[in-house]
Amino acid sequence: MIPQSLINLLRDAKRVAVLTGAGVSAESGVPTFRDAQTGLWAKYEPTELATPEAFKADPELVWNWYAWRRELAGKVQPNPGHVALAQMEQHVPDFALFTQNVDDLHDQAGSQNITRFHGNIFGVKCFDQHHMIDNWDQLPGTPPTCPQCGSWLRSDVVWFGEALPDGAIETAADYVRSADLVFSIGTSSLVYPAAAVPIEALNASVPVVEINPNETPITEHVSLALRGKSGEILPLIIEKVWG
Ligand code: BJW
């Protein structure tokens, strides 16, 4: 299932970059972004809640959705895919992990060199001025307000139409252009600019391996597409290359 060419390439690689998305946390019990929501949230599209416009229209709805997701994210554990990526970092001399995920499962698994593209669900900041807030009222209901400027509090994540953290994409693009191998794992490759990172690698003739149970818009362009769950495929790769 794991081609010998990948095993050889990874064994000899000096510089490896990995882009992860929500699929990597799916086996930990975190719903992916484009999964149908369940229960209370079944009638809402996640992509329609993750915008400044949605928050302005209904701050309580969006605040409570994030409170629910924060609570869920606080209860889950890294899965074998997260652990395998932390192990890969130990074996590769120069390794960088770029994640779109807002949970902390890569950190919990022991990954070190992590760049977050879309923020952190455990952080809270104010809507108007982005003042970071350490303590806030966790009760469901209307969002609390900022002690400094009085605007609503919101999750410290990157919504559609908002800029990614300064330099994050440029760092990733530079990194992948000079990598020996790039992985794109558990992402639908629909959301830009993160989705452009593997494309940047391919344009620089750097091999890209996709791990995903489903096809994505980049599947036909990548060097190798491994069809399956990252929590199953990544440990197999580690075992074959360094086991
Ligand atoms: C498994 C699995 C298993 C299942 N194992 N796999 C260029 C072209 C077109 C549009 C744009 C463009 N550039 C920018 C845009 C606009 C927009 C965009 O991309 N829109 C597209 C949807 C068309 N981008 C933005 O607005 C970005 N900002 C920006 O560009 O700013 C410019 C600017 C500059 C200066 C000033 C101001 C502005 C921001 C994007 C922010 C995205 N935010 C979200 C929400 C984060 C907070 C939260 O979590 O609530 O990020 S949206 C959501 O999508 C979330 C995710 O990180 C992101 C990506 O989703 P991901 O991770 O790929 O998840 P899914 O669910 O889509 O896919 C899961 C995959 O896993 C699937 O493929 C499954 O098959 C697979 N899977 N089980 C492995 N076990």
mmCIF file of C-alpha atoms and ligand atoms in Angstrom:
data_model
loop_
_atom_site.group_PDB
_atom_site.id
_atom_site.type_symbol
_atom_site.label_atom_id
_atom_site.label_comp_id
_atom_site.label_asym_id
_atom_site.label_seq_id
_atom_site.Cartn_x
_atom_site.Cartn_y
_atom_site.Cartn_z
ATOM 1 C CA MET A 1 0.000 0.000 0.000
ATOM 2 C CA ILE A 2 2.910 2.401 0.680
ATOM 3 C CA PRO A 3 5.009 2.557 -2.503
ATOM 4 C CA GLN A 4 8.728 1.863 -2.155
ATOM 5 C CA SER A 5 9.463 5.138 -3.961
ATOM 6 C CA LEU A 6 7.819 7.088 -1.108
ATOM 7 C CA ILE A 7 9.655 5.052 1.524
ATOM 8 C CA ASN A 8 13.016 5.814 -0.145
ATOM 9 C CA LEU A 9 12.211 9.486 -0.674
ATOM 10 C CA LEU A 10 11.152 10.032 2.931
ATOM 11 C CA ARG A 11 14.081 8.062 4.341
ATOM 12 C CA ASP A 12 16.542 10.307 2.470
ATOM 13 C CA ALA A 13 14.608 13.569 2.857
ATOM 14 C CA LYS A 14 16.353 16.463 4.600
ATOM 15 C CA ARG A 15 13.413 18.868 4.499
ATOM 16 C CA VAL A 16 9.750 17.854 4.736
ATOM 17 C CA ALA A 17 6.640 20.030 4.980
ATOM 18 C CA VAL A 18 3.172 18.871 5.982
ATOM 19 C CA LEU A 19 -0.124 20.717 5.489
ATOM 20 C CA THR A 20 -2.985 19.369 7.582
ATOM 21 C CA GLY A 21 -6.721 19.976 7.646
ATOM 22 C CA ALA A 22 -9.755 18.905 9.620
ATOM 23 C CA GLY A 23 -9.596 15.284 8.354
ATOM 24 C CA VAL A 24 -6.516 14.677 10.530
ATOM 25 C CA SER A 25 -8.611 15.320 13.657
ATOM 26 C CA ALA A 26 -11.691 13.443 12.417
ATOM 27 C CA GLU A 27 -10.572 10.153 13.976
ATOM 28 C CA SER A 28 -10.236 11.978 17.308
ATOM 29 C CA GLY A 29 -13.941 12.866 17.116
ATOM 30 C CA VAL A 30 -13.656 16.455 15.882
ATOM 31 C CA PRO A 31 -16.185 16.937 13.058
ATOM 32 C CA THR A 32 -14.605 18.067 9.785
ATOM 33 C CA PHE A 33 -15.639 21.435 8.477
ATOM 34 C CA ARG A 34 -17.630 20.170 5.559
ATOM 35 C CA ASP A 35 -19.277 17.271 7.436
ATOM 36 C CA ALA A 36 -22.975 17.671 8.008
ATOM 37 C CA GLN A 37 -23.473 19.050 11.522
ATOM 38 C CA THR A 38 -25.541 17.108 14.019
ATOM 39 C CA GLY A 39 -27.960 17.851 16.854
ATOM 40 C CA LEU A 40 -28.520 21.474 17.712
ATOM 41 C CA TRP A 41 -26.330 22.652 14.852
ATOM 42 C CA ALA A 42 -27.728 20.433 12.079
ATOM 43 C CA LYS A 43 -29.543 23.308 10.379
ATOM 44 C CA TYR A 44 -26.439 25.498 10.041
ATOM 45 C CA GLU A 45 -23.622 25.364 7.485
ATOM 46 C CA PRO A 46 -20.245 25.766 9.247
ATOM 47 C CA THR A 47 -18.970 27.850 6.342
ATOM 48 C CA GLU A 48 -21.850 30.273 6.856
ATOM 49 C CA LEU A 49 -21.115 30.674 10.581
ATOM 50 C CA ALA A 50 -17.365 31.278 10.180
ATOM 51 C CA THR A 51 -17.624 34.824 8.878
ATOM 52 C CA PRO A 52 -17.555 38.321 10.412
ATOM 53 C CA GLU A 53 -20.913 38.956 8.726
ATOM 54 C CA ALA A 54 -22.528 35.981 10.500
ATOM 55 C CA PHE A 55 -21.143 37.195 13.821
ATOM 56 C CA LYS A 56 -22.392 40.739 13.283
ATOM 57 C CA ALA A 57 -25.826 39.419 12.272
ATOM 58 C CA ASP A 58 -26.153 37.084 15.261
ATOM 59 C CA PRO A 59 -23.290 37.288 17.787
ATOM 60 C CA GLU A 60 -25.024 34.951 20.233
ATOM 61 C CA LEU A 61 -25.449 32.173 17.659
ATOM 62 C CA VAL A 62 -21.822 32.289 16.527
ATOM 63 C CA TRP A 63 -20.435 32.686 20.081
ATOM 64 C CA ASN A 64 -22.436 29.656 21.251
ATOM 65 C CA TRP A 65 -21.318 27.580 18.260
ATOM 66 C CA TYR A 66 -17.703 28.289 19.141
ATOM 67 C CA ALA A 67 -18.357 27.604 22.853
ATOM 68 C CA TRP A 68 -19.767 24.203 21.875
ATOM 69 C CA ARG A 69 -16.835 23.419 19.593
ATOM 70 C CA ARG A 70 -14.293 24.651 22.198
ATOM 71 C CA GLU A 71 -15.802 22.322 24.771
ATOM 72 C CA LEU A 72 -15.649 19.402 22.332
ATOM 73 C CA ALA A 73 -12.062 20.233 21.330
ATOM 74 C CA GLY A 74 -11.116 20.328 25.015
ATOM 75 C CA LYS A 75 -12.213 16.722 25.505
ATOM 76 C CA VAL A 76 -10.559 14.942 22.568
ATOM 77 C CA GLN A 77 -7.193 13.202 22.322
ATOM 78 C CA PRO A 78 -4.633 13.019 19.512
ATOM 79 C CA ASN A 79 -5.091 10.009 17.246
ATOM 80 C CA PRO A 80 -2.354 7.815 15.678
ATOM 81 C CA GLY A 81 -2.128 10.251 12.732
ATOM 82 C CA HIS A 82 -1.143 13.170 15.002
ATOM 83 C CA VAL A 83 1.322 10.918 16.820
ATOM 84 C CA ALA A 84 2.876 9.713 13.549
ATOM 85 C CA LEU A 85 3.454 13.308 12.419
ATOM 86 C CA ALA A 86 5.189 14.124 15.703
ATOM 87 C CA GLN A 87 7.363 11.034 15.149
ATOM 88 C CA MET A 88 8.153 12.083 11.583
ATOM 89 C CA GLU A 89 9.457 15.404 12.934
ATOM 90 C CA GLN A 90 11.909 13.479 15.152
ATOM 91 C CA HIS A 91 13.372 11.652 12.141
ATOM 92 C CA VAL A 92 13.569 14.418 9.534
ATOM 93 C CA PRO A 93 16.366 17.004 10.034
ATOM 94 C CA ASP A 94 14.250 19.971 8.882
ATOM 95 C CA PHE A 95 10.513 19.574 9.358
ATOM 96 C CA ALA A 96 7.607 22.015 9.347
ATOM 97 C CA LEU A 97 3.936 21.427 10.032
ATOM 98 C CA PHE A 98 1.408 23.911 8.661
ATOM 99 C CA THR A 99 -2.078 23.354 9.992
ATOM 100 C CA GLN A 100 -5.470 24.794 9.189
ATOM 101 C CA ASN A 101 -6.857 23.189 12.343
ATOM 102 C CA VAL A 102 -7.890 25.294 15.313
ATOM 103 C CA ASP A 103 -7.669 22.457 17.873
ATOM 104 C CA ASP A 104 -4.443 21.697 19.743
ATOM 105 C CA LEU A 105 -4.089 18.016 18.882
ATOM 106 C CA HIS A 106 -0.798 18.406 16.989
ATOM 107 C CA ASP A 107 0.668 20.172 20.061
ATOM 108 C CA GLN A 108 -0.711 17.500 22.373
ATOM 109 C CA ALA A 109 0.844 14.776 20.205
ATOM 110 C CA GLY A 110 4.270 16.432 20.528
ATOM 111 C CA SER A 111 4.740 18.261 17.222
ATOM 112 C CA GLN A 112 7.095 21.218 17.700
ATOM 113 C CA ASN A 113 7.460 23.321 14.573
ATOM 114 C CA ILE A 114 3.806 24.193 13.998
ATOM 115 C CA THR A 115 2.453 27.167 12.063
ATOM 116 C CA ARG A 116 -1.259 27.800 12.505
ATOM 117 C CA PHE A 117 -2.997 29.289 9.506
ATOM 118 C CA HIS A 118 -6.489 29.689 10.964
ATOM 119 C CA GLY A 119 -5.919 30.516 14.635
ATOM 120 C CA ASN A 120 -6.769 28.755 17.858
ATOM 121 C CA ILE A 121 -10.238 27.884 19.105
ATOM 122 C CA PHE A 122 -9.104 28.121 22.734
ATOM 123 C CA GLY A 123 -8.185 31.799 22.346
ATOM 124 C CA VAL A 124 -10.647 34.666 22.692
ATOM 125 C CA LYS A 125 -10.249 38.221 21.421
ATOM 126 C CA CYS A 126 -12.524 41.188 20.888
ATOM 127 C CA PHE A 127 -14.255 41.763 17.591
ATOM 128 C CA ASP A 128 -13.294 45.401 16.977
ATOM 129 C CA GLN A 129 -9.691 45.713 18.180
ATOM 130 C CA HIS A 130 -8.547 42.070 18.478
ATOM 131 C CA HIS A 131 -7.501 42.600 22.130
ATOM 132 C CA MET A 132 -6.604 39.153 23.465
ATOM 133 C CA ILE A 133 -8.673 38.168 26.539
ATOM 134 C CA ASP A 134 -7.466 35.704 29.193
ATOM 135 C CA ASN A 135 -10.573 35.330 31.339
ATOM 136 C CA TRP A 136 -14.132 35.520 30.190
ATOM 137 C CA ASP A 137 -17.578 34.369 31.219
ATOM 138 C CA GLN A 138 -18.000 30.815 29.860
ATOM 139 C CA LEU A 139 -21.769 30.742 30.293
ATOM 140 C CA PRO A 140 -23.829 30.284 27.128
ATOM 141 C CA GLY A 141 -25.729 33.323 25.909
ATOM 142 C CA THR A 142 -24.772 36.683 24.484
ATOM 143 C CA PRO A 143 -20.995 37.075 24.130
ATOM 144 C CA PRO A 144 -19.259 38.974 26.899
ATOM 145 C CA THR A 145 -17.693 42.315 25.992
ATOM 146 C CA CYS A 146 -14.098 43.517 25.939
ATOM 147 C CA PRO A 147 -12.966 45.239 29.160
ATOM 148 C CA GLN A 148 -10.826 47.621 27.059
ATOM 149 C CA CYS A 149 -13.081 48.672 24.180
ATOM 150 C CA GLY A 150 -16.507 47.207 24.948
ATOM 151 C CA SER A 151 -16.884 45.259 21.680
ATOM 152 C CA TRP A 152 -18.162 41.664 21.629
ATOM 153 C CA LEU A 153 -15.734 38.831 22.340
ATOM 154 C CA ARG A 154 -15.176 36.161 19.686
ATOM 155 C CA SER A 155 -12.964 33.148 19.097
ATOM 156 C CA ASP A 156 -9.346 33.786 18.022
ATOM 157 C CA VAL A 157 -9.781 32.068 14.662
ATOM 158 C CA VAL A 158 -9.512 33.261 11.079
ATOM 159 C CA TRP A 159 -12.870 33.692 9.390
ATOM 160 C CA PHE A 160 -13.551 33.959 5.672
ATOM 161 C CA GLY A 161 -12.486 37.355 4.401
ATOM 162 C CA GLU A 162 -9.967 37.818 7.232
ATOM 163 C CA ALA A 163 -6.207 37.824 6.793
ATOM 164 C CA LEU A 164 -4.118 34.892 7.983
ATOM 165 C CA PRO A 165 -1.453 35.599 10.643
ATOM 166 C CA ASP A 166 1.307 37.847 9.291
ATOM 167 C CA GLY A 167 3.886 35.967 7.273
ATOM 168 C CA ALA A 168 2.351 32.506 7.785
ATOM 169 C CA ILE A 169 1.599 31.792 4.133
ATOM 170 C CA GLU A 170 4.807 33.379 2.872
ATOM 171 C CA THR A 171 6.803 31.203 5.317
ATOM 172 C CA ALA A 172 4.997 28.096 4.099
ATOM 173 C CA ALA A 173 5.408 28.962 0.421
ATOM 174 C CA ASP A 174 9.154 29.574 0.857
ATOM 175 C CA TYR A 175 9.518 26.410 2.885
ATOM 176 C CA VAL A 176 7.753 24.077 0.455
ATOM 177 C CA ARG A 177 9.595 25.426 -2.584
ATOM 178 C CA SER A 178 12.863 24.104 -1.162
ATOM 179 C CA ALA A 179 11.477 20.947 0.471
ATOM 180 C CA ASP A 180 12.329 17.399 -0.635
ATOM 181 C CA LEU A 181 8.759 16.255 -0.021
ATOM 182 C CA VAL A 182 5.404 17.817 0.896
ATOM 183 C CA PHE A 183 2.340 16.108 2.356
ATOM 184 C CA SER A 184 -1.213 17.433 2.087
ATOM 185 C CA ILE A 185 -3.295 15.537 4.622
ATOM 186 C CA GLY A 186 -6.985 15.585 5.537
ATOM 187 C CA THR A 187 -7.888 18.772 3.755
ATOM 188 C CA SER A 188 -10.518 19.381 1.091
ATOM 189 C CA SER A 189 -8.090 21.820 -0.587
ATOM 190 C CA LEU A 190 -10.954 24.249 -1.095
ATOM 191 C CA VAL A 191 -9.923 27.093 1.174
ATOM 192 C CA TYR A 192 -7.310 29.588 0.043
ATOM 193 C CA PRO A 193 -4.627 30.685 0.558
ATOM 194 C CA ALA A 194 -3.822 27.430 2.482
ATOM 195 C CA ALA A 195 -4.835 25.317 -0.533
ATOM 196 C CA ALA A 196 -2.199 27.083 -2.616
ATOM 197 C CA VAL A 197 0.668 25.693 -0.488
ATOM 198 C CA PRO A 198 0.873 22.231 -2.141
ATOM 199 C CA ILE A 199 0.345 23.893 -5.529
ATOM 200 C CA GLU A 200 3.338 26.118 -4.803
ATOM 201 C CA ALA A 201 5.373 22.951 -4.148
ATOM 202 C CA LEU A 202 4.204 21.265 -7.361
ATOM 203 C CA ASN A 203 5.063 24.391 -9.357
ATOM 204 C CA ALA A 204 8.590 24.134 -7.957
ATOM 205 C CA SER A 205 8.719 20.426 -8.988
ATOM 206 C CA VAL A 206 8.656 19.286 -5.349
ATOM 207 C CA PRO A 207 6.794 15.959 -4.942
ATOM 208 C CA VAL A 208 3.462 16.203 -3.119
ATOM 209 C CA VAL A 209 1.747 13.247 -1.441
ATOM 210 C CA GLU A 210 -1.929 13.588 -0.601
ATOM 211 C CA ILE A 211 -3.553 11.466 2.138
ATOM 212 C CA ASN A 212 -7.344 11.584 2.085
ATOM 213 C CA PRO A 213 -10.185 9.047 1.813
ATOM 214 C CA ASN A 214 -11.741 11.265 -0.861
ATOM 215 C CA GLU A 215 -10.653 13.079 -3.993
ATOM 216 C CA THR A 216 -9.940 16.790 -3.825
ATOM 217 C CA PRO A 217 -9.265 19.411 -6.482
ATOM 218 C CA ILE A 218 -5.511 18.734 -6.186
ATOM 219 C CA THR A 219 -5.698 14.923 -6.430
ATOM 220 C CA GLU A 220 -5.138 14.787 -10.171
ATOM 221 C CA HIS A 221 -2.049 17.011 -9.869
ATOM 222 C CA VAL A 222 -0.231 15.421 -6.925
ATOM 223 C CA SER A 223 2.688 13.017 -7.272
ATOM 224 C CA LEU A 224 0.961 10.327 -5.186
ATOM 225 C CA ALA A 225 -2.552 10.084 -3.718
ATOM 226 C CA LEU A 226 -2.966 7.642 -0.836
ATOM 227 C CA ARG A 227 -6.658 6.929 -0.386
ATOM 228 C CA GLY A 228 -7.563 6.334 3.236
ATOM 229 C CA LYS A 229 -7.597 7.690 6.756
ATOM 230 C CA SER A 230 -4.556 9.572 8.000
ATOM 231 C CA GLY A 231 -4.778 7.774 11.365
ATOM 232 C CA GLU A 232 -4.194 4.499 9.533
ATOM 233 C CA ILE A 233 -1.850 5.507 6.692
ATOM 234 C CA LEU A 234 0.579 7.748 8.610
ATOM 235 C CA PRO A 235 1.553 5.127 11.235
ATOM 236 C CA LEU A 236 2.120 2.649 8.374
ATOM 237 C CA ILE A 237 4.464 5.121 6.670
ATOM 238 C CA ILE A 238 6.449 5.652 9.895
ATOM 239 C CA GLU A 239 6.680 1.901 10.405
ATOM 240 C CA LYS A 240 7.887 1.268 6.835
ATOM 241 C CA VAL A 241 10.420 4.111 6.797
ATOM 242 C CA TRP A 242 11.857 4.051 10.327
ATOM 243 C CA GLY A 243 10.246 1.065 12.067
HETATM 244 C C1 BJW B 1 -9.933 12.705 6.165
HETATM 245 C C2 BJW B 1 -10.395 11.877 7.141
HETATM 246 C C3 BJW B 1 -9.444 11.061 7.724
HETATM 247 C C4 BJW B 1 -12.071 12.969 6.492
HETATM 248 N N1 BJW B 1 -8.173 11.112 7.322
HETATM 249 N N2 BJW B 1 -8.671 12.741 5.767
HETATM 250 C C5 BJW B 1 -8.558 32.300 -3.963
HETATM 251 C C6 BJW B 1 -9.551 31.712 -4.736
HETATM 252 C C7 BJW B 1 -10.868 31.662 -4.283
HETATM 253 C C8 BJW B 1 -11.238 32.199 -3.066
HETATM 254 C C9 BJW B 1 -10.274 32.766 -2.296
HETATM 255 C C10 BJW B 1 -8.955 32.831 -2.756
HETATM 256 N N3 BJW B 1 -8.219 33.427 -1.786
HETATM 257 C C11 BJW B 1 -9.027 33.744 -0.749
HETATM 258 C C12 BJW B 1 -10.295 33.364 -1.034
HETATM 259 C C13 BJW B 1 -11.480 33.532 -0.139
HETATM 260 C C14 BJW B 1 -11.565 32.513 0.961
HETATM 261 C C15 BJW B 1 -11.688 31.138 0.329
HETATM 262 O O1 BJW B 1 -10.775 30.349 0.273
HETATM 263 N N4 BJW B 1 -12.862 30.810 -0.143
HETATM 264 C C16 BJW B 1 -13.090 29.498 -0.785
HETATM 265 C C17 BJW B 1 -14.025 28.682 0.090
HETATM 266 C C18 BJW B 1 -13.611 29.705 -2.165
HETATM 267 N N5 BJW B 1 -10.397 32.592 1.876
HETATM 268 C C19 BJW B 1 -10.368 33.474 2.864
HETATM 269 O O2 BJW B 1 -11.272 34.265 3.065
HETATM 270 C C20 BJW B 1 -9.126 33.492 3.730
HETATM 271 N N6 BJW B 1 -8.693 34.825 3.920
HETATM 272 C C21 BJW B 1 -8.134 35.533 2.942
HETATM 273 O O3 BJW B 1 -7.866 35.085 1.859
HETATM 274 O O4 BJW B 1 -7.881 36.827 3.311
HETATM 275 C C22 BJW B 1 -7.416 37.756 2.339
HETATM 276 C C23 BJW B 1 -7.183 39.041 3.082
HETATM 277 C C24 BJW B 1 -5.922 39.623 2.997
HETATM 278 C C25 BJW B 1 -5.690 40.817 3.684
HETATM 279 C C26 BJW B 1 -6.708 41.401 4.447
HETATM 280 C C27 BJW B 1 -7.936 40.791 4.554
HETATM 281 C C28 BJW B 1 -8.182 39.591 3.857
HETATM 282 C C29 BJW B 1 -9.432 33.009 5.140
HETATM 283 C C30 BJW B 1 -9.869 31.592 5.181
HETATM 284 C C31 BJW B 1 -10.259 31.239 6.611
HETATM 285 C C32 BJW B 1 -10.881 29.869 6.718
HETATM 286 N N7 BJW B 1 -11.457 29.718 8.012
HETATM 287 C C33 BJW B 1 -12.039 28.450 8.378
HETATM 288 C C34 BJW B 1 -12.722 28.616 9.748
HETATM 289 C C35 BJW B 1 -11.674 28.647 10.851
HETATM 290 C C36 BJW B 1 -12.322 28.802 12.187
HETATM 291 C C37 BJW B 1 -13.147 27.641 12.597
HETATM 292 O O5 BJW B 1 -12.666 26.483 12.678
HETATM 293 O O6 BJW B 1 -14.318 27.869 12.871
HETATM 294 O O7 BJW B 1 -11.037 27.437 8.426
HETATM 295 S S1 BJW B 1 -13.191 27.815 7.163
HETATM 296 C C38 BJW B 1 -12.741 26.125 7.363
HETATM 297 O O8 BJW B 1 -12.139 25.624 6.147
HETATM 298 C C39 BJW B 1 -11.645 26.113 8.432
HETATM 299 C C40 BJW B 1 -10.695 25.096 7.880
HETATM 300 O O9 BJW B 1 -9.419 25.286 8.433
HETATM 301 C C41 BJW B 1 -10.752 25.352 6.390
HETATM 302 C C42 BJW B 1 -10.287 24.225 5.555
HETATM 303 O O10 BJW B 1 -11.077 23.109 5.746
HETATM 304 P P1 BJW B 1 -10.401 21.669 5.797
HETATM 305 O O11 BJW B 1 -9.470 21.598 6.925
HETATM 306 O O12 BJW B 1 -9.875 21.349 4.460
HETATM 307 O O13 BJW B 1 -11.648 20.772 6.193
HETATM 308 P P2 BJW B 1 -12.819 20.180 5.280
HETATM 309 O O14 BJW B 1 -13.931 19.820 6.184
HETATM 310 O O15 BJW B 1 -13.120 21.070 4.146
HETATM 311 O O16 BJW B 1 -12.191 18.872 4.635
HETATM 312 C C43 BJW B 1 -11.844 17.763 5.429
HETATM 313 C C44 BJW B 1 -11.138 16.757 4.548
HETATM 314 O O17 BJW B 1 -10.721 15.695 5.361
HETATM 315 C C45 BJW B 1 -12.023 16.177 3.442
HETATM 316 O O18 BJW B 1 -11.327 16.216 2.204
HETATM 317 C C46 BJW B 1 -12.230 14.731 3.881
HETATM 318 O O19 BJW B 1 -12.321 13.832 2.774
HETATM 319 C C47 BJW B 1 -10.989 14.485 4.667
HETATM 320 N N8 BJW B 1 -11.073 13.477 5.696
HETATM 321 N N9 BJW B 1 -11.783 12.114 7.284
HETATM 322 C C48 BJW B 1 -7.850 11.994 6.319
HETATM 323 N N10 BJW B 1 -9.815 10.203 8.716
#
